[in-house]
XYZ file of C-alpha atoms in Angstrom:
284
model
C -9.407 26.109 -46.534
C -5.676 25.215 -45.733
C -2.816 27.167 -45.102
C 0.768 27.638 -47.060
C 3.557 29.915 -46.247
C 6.452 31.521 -48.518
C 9.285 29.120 -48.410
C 11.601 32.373 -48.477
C 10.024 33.204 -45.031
C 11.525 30.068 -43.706
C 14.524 30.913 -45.370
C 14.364 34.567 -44.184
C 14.017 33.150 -40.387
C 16.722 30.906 -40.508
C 18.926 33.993 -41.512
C 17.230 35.941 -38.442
C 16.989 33.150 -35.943
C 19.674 30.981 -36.950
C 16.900 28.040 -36.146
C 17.567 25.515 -38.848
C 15.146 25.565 -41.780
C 14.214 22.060 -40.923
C 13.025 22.868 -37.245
C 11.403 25.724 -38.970
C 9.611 24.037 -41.111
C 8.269 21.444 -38.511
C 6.912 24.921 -36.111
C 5.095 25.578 -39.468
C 3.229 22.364 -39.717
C 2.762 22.600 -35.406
C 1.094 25.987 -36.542
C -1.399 24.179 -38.473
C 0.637 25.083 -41.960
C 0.065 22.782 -44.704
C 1.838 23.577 -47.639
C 4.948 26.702 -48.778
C 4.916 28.755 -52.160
C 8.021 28.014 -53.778
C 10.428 29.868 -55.808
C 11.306 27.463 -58.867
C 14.751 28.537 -59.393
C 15.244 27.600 -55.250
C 13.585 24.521 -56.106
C 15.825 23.360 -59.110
C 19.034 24.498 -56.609
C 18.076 22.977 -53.858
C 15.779 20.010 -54.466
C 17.732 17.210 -53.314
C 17.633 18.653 -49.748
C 14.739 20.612 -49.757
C 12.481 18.095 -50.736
C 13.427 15.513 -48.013
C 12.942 18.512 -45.833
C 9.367 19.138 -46.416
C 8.538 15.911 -46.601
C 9.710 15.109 -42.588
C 7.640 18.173 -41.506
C 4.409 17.034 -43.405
C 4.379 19.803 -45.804
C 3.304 20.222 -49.020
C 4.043 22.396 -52.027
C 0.679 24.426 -52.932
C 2.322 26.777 -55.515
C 5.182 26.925 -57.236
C 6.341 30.313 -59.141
C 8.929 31.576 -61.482
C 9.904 34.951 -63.108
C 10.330 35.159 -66.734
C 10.860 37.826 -69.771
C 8.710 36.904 -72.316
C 7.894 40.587 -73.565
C 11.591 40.494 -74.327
C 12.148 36.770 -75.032
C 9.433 34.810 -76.112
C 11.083 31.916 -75.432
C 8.574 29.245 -72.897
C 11.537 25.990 -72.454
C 12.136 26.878 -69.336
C 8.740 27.803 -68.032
C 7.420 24.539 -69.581
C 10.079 22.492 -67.626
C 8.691 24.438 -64.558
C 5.042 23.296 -65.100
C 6.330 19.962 -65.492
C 8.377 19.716 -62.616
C 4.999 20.907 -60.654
C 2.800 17.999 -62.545
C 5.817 15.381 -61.626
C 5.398 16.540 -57.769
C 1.739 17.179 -58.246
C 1.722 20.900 -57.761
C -1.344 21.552 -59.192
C -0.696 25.430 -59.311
C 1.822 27.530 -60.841
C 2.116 31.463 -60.407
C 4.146 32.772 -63.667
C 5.459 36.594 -63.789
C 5.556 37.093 -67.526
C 7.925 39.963 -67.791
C 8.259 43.677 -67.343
C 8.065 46.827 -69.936
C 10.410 49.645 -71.049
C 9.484 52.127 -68.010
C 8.305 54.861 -70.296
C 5.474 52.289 -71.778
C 4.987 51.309 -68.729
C 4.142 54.838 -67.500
C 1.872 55.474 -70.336
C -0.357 52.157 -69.849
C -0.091 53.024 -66.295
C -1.639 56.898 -66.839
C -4.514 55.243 -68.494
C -5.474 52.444 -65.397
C -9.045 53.414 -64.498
C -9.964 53.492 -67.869
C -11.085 50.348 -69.274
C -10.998 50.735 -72.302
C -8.228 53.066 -73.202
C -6.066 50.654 -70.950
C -7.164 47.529 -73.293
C -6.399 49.091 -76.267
C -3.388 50.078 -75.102
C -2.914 47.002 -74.253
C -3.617 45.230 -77.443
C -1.373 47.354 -79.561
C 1.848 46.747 -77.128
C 4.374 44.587 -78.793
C 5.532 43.614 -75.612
C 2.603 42.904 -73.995
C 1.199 40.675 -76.886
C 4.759 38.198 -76.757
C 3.773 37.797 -72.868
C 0.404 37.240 -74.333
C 1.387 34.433 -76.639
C 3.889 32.489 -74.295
C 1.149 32.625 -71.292
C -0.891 31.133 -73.901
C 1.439 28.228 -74.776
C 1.499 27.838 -71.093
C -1.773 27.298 -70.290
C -2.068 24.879 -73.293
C 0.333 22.709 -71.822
C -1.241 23.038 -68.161
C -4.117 21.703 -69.639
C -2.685 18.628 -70.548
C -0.471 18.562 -67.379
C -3.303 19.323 -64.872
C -1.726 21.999 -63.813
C -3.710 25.626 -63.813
C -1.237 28.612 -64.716
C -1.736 31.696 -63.014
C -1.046 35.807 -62.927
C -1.309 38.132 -59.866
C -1.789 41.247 -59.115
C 2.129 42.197 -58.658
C 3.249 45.076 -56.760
C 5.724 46.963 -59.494
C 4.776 49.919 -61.747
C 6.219 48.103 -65.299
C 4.914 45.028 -64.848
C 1.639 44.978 -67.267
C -0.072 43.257 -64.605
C -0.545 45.378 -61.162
C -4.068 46.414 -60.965
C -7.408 45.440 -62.006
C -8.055 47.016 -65.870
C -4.769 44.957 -66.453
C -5.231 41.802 -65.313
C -8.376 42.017 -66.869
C -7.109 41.646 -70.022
C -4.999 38.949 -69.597
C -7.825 36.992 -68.189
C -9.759 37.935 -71.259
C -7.203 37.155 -73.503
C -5.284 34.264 -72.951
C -7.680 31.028 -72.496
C -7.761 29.104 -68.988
C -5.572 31.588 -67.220
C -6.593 32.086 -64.230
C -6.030 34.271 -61.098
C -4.092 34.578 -57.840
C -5.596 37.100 -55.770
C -2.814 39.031 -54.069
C -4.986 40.966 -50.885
C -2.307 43.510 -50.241
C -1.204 44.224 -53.781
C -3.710 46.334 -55.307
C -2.691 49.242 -52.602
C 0.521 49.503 -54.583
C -1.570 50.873 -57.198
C -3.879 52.819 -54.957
C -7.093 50.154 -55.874
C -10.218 49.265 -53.275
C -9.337 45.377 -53.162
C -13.106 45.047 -52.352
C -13.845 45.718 -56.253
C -10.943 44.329 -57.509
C -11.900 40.864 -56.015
C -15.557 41.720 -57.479
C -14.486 42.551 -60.965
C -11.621 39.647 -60.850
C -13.660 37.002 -58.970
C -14.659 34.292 -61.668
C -10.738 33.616 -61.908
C -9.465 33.362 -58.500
C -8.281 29.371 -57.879
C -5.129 30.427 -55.110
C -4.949 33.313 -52.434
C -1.603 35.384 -50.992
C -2.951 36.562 -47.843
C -0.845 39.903 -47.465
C -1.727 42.593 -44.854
C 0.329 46.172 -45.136
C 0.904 48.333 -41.919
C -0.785 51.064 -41.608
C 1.549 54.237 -42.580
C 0.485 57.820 -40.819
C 2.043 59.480 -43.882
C 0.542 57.559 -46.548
C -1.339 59.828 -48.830
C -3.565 57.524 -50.686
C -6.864 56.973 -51.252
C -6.940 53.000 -50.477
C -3.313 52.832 -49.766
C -2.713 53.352 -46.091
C 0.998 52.283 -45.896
C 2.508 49.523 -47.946
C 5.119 48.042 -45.179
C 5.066 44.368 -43.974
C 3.158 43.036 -40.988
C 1.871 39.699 -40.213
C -1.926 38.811 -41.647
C -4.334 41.286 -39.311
C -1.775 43.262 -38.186
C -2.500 46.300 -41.061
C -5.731 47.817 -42.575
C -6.857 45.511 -45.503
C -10.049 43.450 -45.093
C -8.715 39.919 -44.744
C -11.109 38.937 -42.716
C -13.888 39.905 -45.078
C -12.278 38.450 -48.154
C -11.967 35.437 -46.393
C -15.911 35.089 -45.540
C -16.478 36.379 -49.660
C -14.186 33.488 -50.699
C -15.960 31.064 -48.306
C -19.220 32.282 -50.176
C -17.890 31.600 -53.322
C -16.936 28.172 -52.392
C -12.996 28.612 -52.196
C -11.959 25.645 -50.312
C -8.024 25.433 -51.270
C -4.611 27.372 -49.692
C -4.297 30.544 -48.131
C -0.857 31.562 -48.747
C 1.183 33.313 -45.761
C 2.878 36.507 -47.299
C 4.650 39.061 -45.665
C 8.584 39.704 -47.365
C 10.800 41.867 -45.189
C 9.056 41.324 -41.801
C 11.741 42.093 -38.894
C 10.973 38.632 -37.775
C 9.435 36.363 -39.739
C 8.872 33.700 -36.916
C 6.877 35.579 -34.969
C 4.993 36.920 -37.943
C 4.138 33.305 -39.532
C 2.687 32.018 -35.983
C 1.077 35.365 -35.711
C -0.216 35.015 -39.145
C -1.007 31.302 -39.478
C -3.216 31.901 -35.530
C -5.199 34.954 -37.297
C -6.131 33.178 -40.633
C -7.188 30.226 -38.822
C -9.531 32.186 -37.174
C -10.824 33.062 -40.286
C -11.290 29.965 -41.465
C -12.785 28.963 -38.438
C -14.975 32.028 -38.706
C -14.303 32.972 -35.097
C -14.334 37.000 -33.829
């Protein structure tokens, strides 16, 4: 297994630290980081200096994602130039977030999550739901000839079709060779034991956010515990066990650093790139 990081933490600790991005990004690779996710529409900005940039710290690109609105526009031009702007750097992995729904559909699908089967028919009959269906489809057509595998994840945000495991589901079901980033700390957004989610979802996993959430006193759930950011074993979820399930399964590619809004991301990507190694190294 290697590590990755979110590019935006980099960002996010230049902004904090006022370290430049490019010293940054060398601590990451001295950390034992091999690789950042990367927002496309940074990428397309920036590329002429970012790229050089990665390049002098020894880092690759392990993912590169982009949001979309194909329930509204089913329009794929752009997300095709994306996947071939991964093949061209050979990013073999793209994350795509298809779209959102009109909040009141969204609440209805959402009322009907633990059921299977009354969320897939749901599901089928939504107009919107169907366009993201069709341009994910086109998308994983032209992956295929790219060599490039297009993937969903388990997003924390109550109208995107997408947030918990009955949903993704579907997709998987639905649109051939999609396949699945497994977001750890997501499925508390939704209030979902990540332990059966990886179960029911574990066929399709080919990439890994490694997420933690610190623990919240007031948080009233049942599997959600808090949902604020901490560094990778700093909060409650079972990273340590997913890890050793993934290892079972034979996942040998990036574990992605994730942890948006940390007070300091610096200290939170050494923190978090020291903890996952010792996953991967299977120590206590």
């Amino acid at each position: 297994m290697k590590l990755s990081v979110f590019y935006d933490h980099i960002l996010e600790a230049n902004r904090q630290s006022k370290i430049p991005t490019a010293d940054i990004s060398n601590r990451c690779r001295e950390w034992g980081i091999q690789a950042v996710e990367l927002d496309y529409s940074y990428l397309k900005e920036h590329h002429l200096t970012l790229l050089p940039e990665l390049s002098n710290a020894g880092l690759q690109i392990s993912c590169l994602y982009g949001f979309f609105d194909f329930g509204r526009n089913s329009d794929t031009s752009s997300a095709q130039e994306m996947l071939r702007t991964a093949a061209s750097l050979s990013v073999r992995k793209v994350l795509i977030i298809p779209g959102s729904l009109d909040p009141t559909e969204a609440n209805l699908l959402n009322s009907l999550r633990s059921d299977r089967d009354a969320t897939w028919q749901f599901m089928d009959q939504s107009q919107a739901i169907r366009s993201m269906k069709l341009a994910l489809s086109e998308l994983t057509a032209l992956g295929k000839e790219l060599s490039v595998t297009v993937t969903l994840e388990d997003f924390d945000g109550d109208v995107q079709p997408f947030h918990c495991k009955n949903q993704l589901l579907w997709f998987m079901k639905n649109v051939p060779d999609l396949r699945y980033t497994l977001d750890m700390g997501n499925f508390a957004f939704c209030d979902e034991d990540v332990m059966l989610s990886f179960e029911a979802l574990q066929d399709y996993i080919v990439h890994v956010h490694c997420k933690d959430r610190a623990f919240d006193p007031s948080s009233s759930g049942i599997f959600c515990h808090g949902m604020g950011p901490c560094q990778a074993g700093g909060g409650y979820l079972p990273i340590r066990q997913l890890i050793e399930l993934l290892k079972q399964q034979g996942y040998d590619d990036y574990l992605a650093i994730e942890h948006f809004g940390a007070p300091c991301q610096l200290t939170a990507i050494r923190q978090s790139a020291h903890y996952l190694q010792s996953c991967i190294n299977g120590d206590l």
